[in-house]
Short mmCIF file of C-alpha atoms in Angstrom, two decimals:
data_model
loop_
_atom_site.label_atom_id
_atom_site.label_comp_id
_atom_site.label_asym_id
_atom_site.label_seq_id
_atom_site.Cartn_x
_atom_site.Cartn_y
_atom_site.Cartn_z
CA UNK A 198 83.66 53.00 106.67
CA UNK A 199 86.65 54.69 107.28
CA UNK A 200 87.61 58.63 106.90
CA UNK A 201 90.18 58.20 103.59
CA UNK A 202 92.32 61.05 101.82
CA UNK A 203 92.26 60.49 98.24
CA UNK A 204 95.35 61.44 96.56
CA UNK A 205 96.16 62.35 92.43
CA UNK A 206 99.39 60.86 90.46
CA UNK A 207 99.75 60.90 87.19
CA UNK A 208 98.40 57.10 87.23
CA UNK A 209 95.49 57.40 88.91
CA UNK A 210 95.11 57.47 92.13
CA UNK A 211 96.57 56.85 96.08
CA UNK A 212 93.64 56.86 99.23
CA UNK A 213 95.16 57.26 102.94
CA UNK A 214 93.28 55.63 105.19
CA UNK A 215 93.68 54.13 109.06
CA UNK A 216 94.61 50.69 108.27
CA UNK A 217 94.61 49.38 112.08
CA UNK A 218 91.65 46.18 112.35
CA UNK A 219 88.84 47.22 113.10
CA UNK A 220 84.75 46.04 112.22
CA UNK A 221 84.99 47.03 108.93
CA UNK A 222 86.56 44.68 106.15
CA UNK A 223 90.07 45.18 104.95
CA UNK A 224 89.47 48.54 102.61
CA UNK A 225 91.48 46.68 99.75
CA UNK A 226 89.13 43.97 99.45
CA UNK A 227 86.31 45.78 100.55
CA UNK A 228 86.90 48.15 96.80
CA UNK A 229 87.81 45.39 95.09
CA UNK A 230 84.34 43.50 95.52
CA UNK A 231 82.97 46.65 93.79
CA UNK A 232 85.58 46.80 90.24
CA UNK A 233 82.91 44.23 88.55
CA UNK A 234 84.14 44.86 85.06
CA UNK A 235 85.37 48.68 85.56
CA UNK A 236 89.03 48.58 83.98
CA UNK A 237 90.21 49.86 87.80
CA UNK A 238 92.98 47.49 89.49
CA UNK A 239 93.75 48.33 93.25
CA UNK A 240 96.66 47.41 95.33
CA UNK A 241 98.20 47.81 99.34
CA UNK A 242 100.83 50.33 98.58
CA UNK A 243 101.36 50.65 102.24
CA UNK A 244 104.97 49.33 102.25
CA UNK A 245 105.91 51.67 99.67
CA UNK A 246 104.58 55.12 101.58
CA UNK A 247 105.50 57.09 104.46
CA UNK A 248 102.74 59.38 105.67
CA UNK A 249 103.83 63.72 106.85
CA UNK A 250 102.14 67.03 107.69
CA UNK A 251 103.37 70.20 106.92
CA UNK A 252 102.52 73.37 108.84
CA UNK A 253 103.24 76.68 110.19
CA UNK A 254 105.04 78.04 107.01
CA UNK A 255 104.04 81.12 105.04
CA UNK A 256 103.95 78.29 101.87
CA UNK A 257 101.41 76.13 104.50
CA UNK A 258 99.23 79.30 104.71
CA UNK A 259 98.84 80.93 101.41
CA UNK A 260 96.69 79.11 99.79
CA UNK A 261 94.67 79.26 102.79
CA UNK A 262 91.36 81.31 101.76
CA UNK A 263 88.40 82.62 103.92
CA UNK A 264 86.28 80.10 104.81
CA UNK A 265 82.30 80.68 103.69
CA UNK A 266 79.40 78.20 105.39
CA UNK A 267 76.53 76.54 104.55
CA UNK A 268 74.25 75.86 107.17
CA UNK A 269 71.46 73.04 107.28
CA UNK A 270 68.69 73.54 110.07
CA UNK A 271 69.47 70.39 111.30
CA UNK A 272 72.72 71.84 112.52
CA UNK A 273 74.70 70.16 109.38
CA UNK A 274 77.30 72.96 108.43
CA UNK A 275 79.05 72.70 105.14
CA UNK A 276 82.05 74.62 103.38
CA UNK A 277 81.46 75.79 100.57
CA UNK A 278 84.39 76.52 98.09
CA UNK A 279 84.42 78.85 94.98
CA UNK A 280 84.45 77.90 92.09
CA UNK A 281 87.39 80.72 90.72
CA UNK A 282 89.71 79.21 93.91
CA UNK A 283 90.38 75.75 92.11
CA UNK A 284 90.28 73.12 93.26
CA UNK A 285 90.74 73.74 96.81
CA UNK A 286 92.38 70.74 97.99
CA UNK A 287 95.51 71.38 95.73
CA UNK A 288 96.71 69.71 92.15
CA UNK A 289 100.17 68.82 93.21
CA UNK A 290 100.79 64.81 92.90
CA UNK A 291 101.36 62.95 96.22
CA UNK A 292 100.55 66.14 97.99
CA UNK A 293 96.82 67.54 99.13
CA UNK A 294 95.72 70.37 101.52
CA UNK A 295 94.29 69.78 104.15
CA UNK A 296 91.62 71.28 104.84
CA UNK A 297 89.71 69.63 107.91
CA UNK A 298 90.58 73.04 109.57
CA UNK A 299 92.28 76.08 109.11
CA UNK A 300 96.01 75.82 109.25
CA UNK A 301 96.20 72.32 109.61
CA UNK A 302 99.02 72.52 106.23
CA UNK A 303 99.96 70.13 104.03
CA UNK A 304 98.94 66.01 104.11
CA UNK A 305 102.69 64.15 101.61
CA UNK A 306 102.68 60.71 100.75
CA UNK A 307 106.78 60.41 100.39
CA UNK A 308 109.21 57.42 99.58
CA UNK A 309 109.34 54.92 102.50
CA UNK A 310 112.69 56.35 104.70
CA UNK A 311 112.91 59.35 102.43
CA UNK A 312 112.32 62.56 104.56
CA UNK A 313 109.70 65.39 102.76
CA UNK A 314 111.49 67.44 100.43
CA UNK A 315 110.16 70.75 102.71
CA UNK A 316 112.69 69.05 105.14
CA UNK A 317 114.67 72.00 104.13
CA UNK A 318 112.10 74.98 105.73
CA UNK A 319 110.68 73.30 108.43
CA UNK A 320 111.41 71.51 111.74
CA UNK A 321 111.06 67.76 112.23
CA UNK A 322 108.82 67.10 114.86
CA UNK A 323 107.40 63.63 116.42
CA UNK A 324 104.39 62.50 116.05
CA UNK A 325 102.76 63.39 119.67
CA UNK A 326 103.20 67.21 118.35
CA UNK A 327 101.06 65.95 115.12
CA UNK A 328 98.08 64.93 117.36
CA UNK A 329 98.40 67.46 119.87
CA UNK A 330 98.39 69.99 116.27
CA UNK A 331 94.84 68.14 115.32
CA UNK A 332 93.25 68.08 118.62
CA UNK A 333 93.90 72.10 119.20
CA UNK A 334 92.28 72.93 115.73
CA UNK A 335 89.19 69.94 117.11
CA UNK A 336 90.02 67.56 113.68
CA UNK A 337 89.83 63.98 114.47
CA UNK A 338 90.96 60.71 112.35
CA UNK A 339 91.26 57.39 112.03
CA UNK A 340 90.05 54.62 114.26
CA UNK A 341 89.81 55.83 117.53
CA UNK A 342 87.83 59.16 116.88
CA UNK A 343 86.08 57.76 114.16
CA UNK A 344 84.80 53.84 114.97
CA UNK A 345 84.12 52.15 111.66
CA UNK A 346 81.42 50.70 111.06
CA UNK A 347 79.82 53.25 114.83
CA UNK A 348 80.37 57.11 113.94
CA UNK A 349 78.10 58.81 112.43
CA UNK A 350 79.41 61.79 110.38
CA UNK A 351 77.72 64.87 111.27
CA UNK A 352 78.72 63.57 114.79
CA UNK A 353 82.38 63.31 113.41
CA UNK A 354 82.78 66.97 112.15
CA UNK A 355 82.97 65.16 109.35
CA UNK A 356 80.24 67.54 107.03
CA UNK A 357 82.35 70.77 109.03
CA UNK A 358 85.46 69.61 107.27
CA UNK A 359 84.07 69.20 103.77
CA UNK A 360 84.31 65.27 103.95
CA UNK A 361 80.43 64.68 103.32
CA UNK A 362 78.21 65.97 99.96
CA UNK A 363 74.93 65.82 100.87
CA UNK A 364 73.49 66.13 97.10
CA UNK A 365 75.54 62.87 95.44
CA UNK A 366 72.90 59.96 95.65
CA UNK A 367 72.93 56.18 95.62
CA UNK A 368 76.38 55.83 98.61
CA UNK A 369 75.89 52.93 101.15
CA UNK A 370 74.16 55.32 104.13
CA UNK A 371 73.29 58.23 101.70
CA UNK A 372 69.85 57.88 102.87
CA UNK A 373 70.12 58.20 106.77
CA UNK A 374 73.14 61.22 106.12
CA UNK A 375 70.33 63.14 104.10
CA UNK A 376 67.57 62.47 105.80
CA UNK A 377 69.13 63.90 109.09
CA UNK A 378 70.57 67.15 106.91
CA UNK A 379 67.57 67.96 105.69
CA UNK A 380 64.48 66.77 108.71
CA UNK A 381 66.66 65.58 111.94
CA UNK A 382 69.06 67.21 114.31
CA UNK A 383 73.11 67.23 115.00
CA UNK A 384 72.80 66.25 118.75
CA UNK A 385 77.05 66.07 119.43
CA UNK A 386 79.79 66.84 118.28
CA UNK A 387 83.51 66.27 118.50
CA UNK A 388 85.69 69.05 120.43
CA UNK A 389 88.86 69.42 122.22
CA UNK A 390 89.47 69.23 125.28
CA UNK A 391 91.62 70.02 128.42
CA UNK A 392 92.03 67.29 130.85
CA UNK A 393 92.65 67.84 134.67
CA UNK A 394 92.48 66.08 138.10
CA UNK A 395 89.21 67.31 139.63
CA UNK A 396 90.75 68.50 142.89
CA UNK A 397 94.08 70.50 141.18
CA UNK A 398 92.36 72.21 137.98
CA UNK A 399 96.09 73.75 137.18
CA UNK A 400 97.51 69.92 137.32
CA UNK A 401 97.39 68.04 133.97
CA UNK A 402 97.81 64.70 133.34
CA UNK A 403 100.98 64.43 131.81
CA UNK A 404 100.40 61.05 130.14
CA UNK A 405 98.11 59.21 127.67
CA UNK A 406 94.47 58.13 129.12
CA UNK A 407 92.77 54.84 127.99
CA UNK A 408 90.70 56.00 124.98
CA UNK A 409 86.74 55.60 124.80
CA UNK A 410 86.58 56.37 129.00
CA UNK A 411 82.40 57.49 129.65
CA UNK A 412 82.50 61.72 130.30
CA UNK A 413 79.55 62.78 131.97
CA UNK A 414 78.38 65.86 132.23
CA UNK A 415 77.20 66.46 136.47
CA UNK A 416 74.60 68.86 137.49
CA UNK A 417 76.24 71.83 139.31
CA UNK A 418 72.33 73.48 139.16
CA UNK A 419 69.95 70.48 140.14
CA UNK A 420 67.36 72.90 140.70
CA UNK A 421 67.05 73.76 136.64
CA UNK A 422 68.62 70.59 134.93
CA UNK A 423 67.70 67.71 137.49
CA UNK A 424 70.24 65.48 139.34
CA UNK A 425 71.38 64.16 136.23
CA UNK A 426 72.07 64.97 132.90
CA UNK A 427 71.01 61.95 130.50
CA UNK A 428 73.64 60.05 128.34
CA UNK A 429 77.46 60.93 128.50
CA UNK A 430 79.95 61.57 126.09
CA UNK A 431 83.35 59.94 125.07
CA UNK A 432 86.78 60.46 125.54
CA UNK A 433 88.69 60.17 122.63
CA UNK A 434 92.93 61.01 120.87
CA UNK A 435 94.31 62.19 123.94
CA UNK A 436 98.22 63.66 124.36
CA UNK A 437 99.49 64.92 127.46
CA UNK A 438 95.84 66.90 129.00
CA UNK A 439 94.66 67.27 126.03
CA UNK A 440 92.17 65.79 124.06
CA UNK A 441 89.13 65.56 121.56
CA UNK A 442 86.00 64.06 122.87
CA UNK A 443 82.68 63.07 121.30
CA UNK A 444 80.35 65.40 123.58
CA UNK A 445 76.29 65.62 123.27
CA UNK A 446 75.57 69.56 122.72
CA UNK A 447 72.84 70.19 124.95
CA UNK A 448 75.45 69.29 127.36
CA UNK A 449 78.19 71.86 125.78
CA UNK A 450 75.46 74.73 126.04
CA UNK A 451 74.65 73.79 129.85
CA UNK A 452 78.28 74.22 130.33
CA UNK A 453 79.35 77.62 128.76
CA UNK A 454 76.00 78.65 130.89
CA UNK A 455 77.43 77.32 133.98
CA UNK A 456 74.96 74.88 134.65
CA UNK A 457 76.87 71.18 134.18
CA UNK A 458 80.66 70.52 134.81
CA UNK A 459 82.65 67.17 132.11
CA UNK A 460 84.08 64.33 134.43
CA UNK A 461 84.84 61.05 134.00
CA UNK A 462 87.26 58.00 136.08
CA UNK A 463 89.66 56.15 134.69
CA UNK A 464 90.76 52.38 135.13
CA UNK A 465 92.76 53.43 138.22
CA UNK A 466 89.56 55.19 140.22
CA UNK A 467 91.60 58.78 139.31
CA UNK A 468 88.69 61.46 139.19
CA UNK A 469 90.24 63.75 135.95
CA UNK A 470 87.27 66.66 134.82
CA UNK A 471 86.95 67.84 131.11
CA UNK A 472 86.89 72.01 129.51
CA UNK A 473 85.90 71.44 126.12
CA UNK A 474 86.04 74.14 124.02
CA UNK A 475 85.43 75.41 120.40
CA UNK A 476 88.36 76.41 117.75
CA UNK A 477 89.12 80.04 116.48
CA UNK A 478 87.94 78.53 113.28
CA UNK A 479 85.22 76.53 113.95
CA UNK A 480 81.61 78.05 111.91
CA UNK A 481 80.18 80.62 114.48
CA UNK A 482 76.45 78.91 113.81
CA UNK A 483 77.99 75.45 114.85
CA UNK A 484 79.01 77.74 118.05
CA UNK A 485 76.19 79.83 118.48
CA UNK A 486 73.45 76.89 118.22
CA UNK A 487 75.34 74.73 121.33
CA UNK A 488 74.15 77.67 123.40
CA UNK A 489 71.00 78.51 122.57
#
């Protein structure tokens, strides 16, 4: 339904999520339906806080540790947190270590209109810079990249980012998720891509493209793969020639083998090509499985 960030405070918890309209119900109203007789209260505090991200300083990297991974036969991959390190997401109020990827930094909740205390040691950059930062690390976020009521968790990399628990029972979708983990196959992943004009490979668009355009795998080795590989991918968040795309792993493997290329067409008929890559921090298991 939503990808959510959970912040602890002395008085309770704050949930950060993309509140733009979508196919999912309002998160606040949905949670209220499950209170029953519990002594829990929910309220909307959107007008009280701003969300900031901080990355790149020695302070942001000091808590980062070497990643360890656990892999299932399905291709699902989990980060393994060592208990001696304590709570992986930090213990500071109104702040969390962003463990979705290495070098993502921290997320901060700040009173509306105020600036973070970190402004003295960081450069203030635009939201577009943050989007490029997470694209370069292969991190999907919000309703564009993880469409509510449609996206499948492992396809959206929530397993690799530490957002799934395959051992906790009794949540909506748990049976399908665990069955895929143990007996199914992860067939898609969200990867970062470089977007360039098909006729001019060195020319990148200087504007954002509409989301959810079909990204097609086109065979360059028809004898091996046939005239047209099955299925297509989807363009997601993108900025200035870089983006995220949901791609079939069999197509990704064929791309790195030199057997296919990725292309898509904009609404005005402009044809563009896409070059995917695996971020440096990604577990080798994910990279290797796409090239088997």
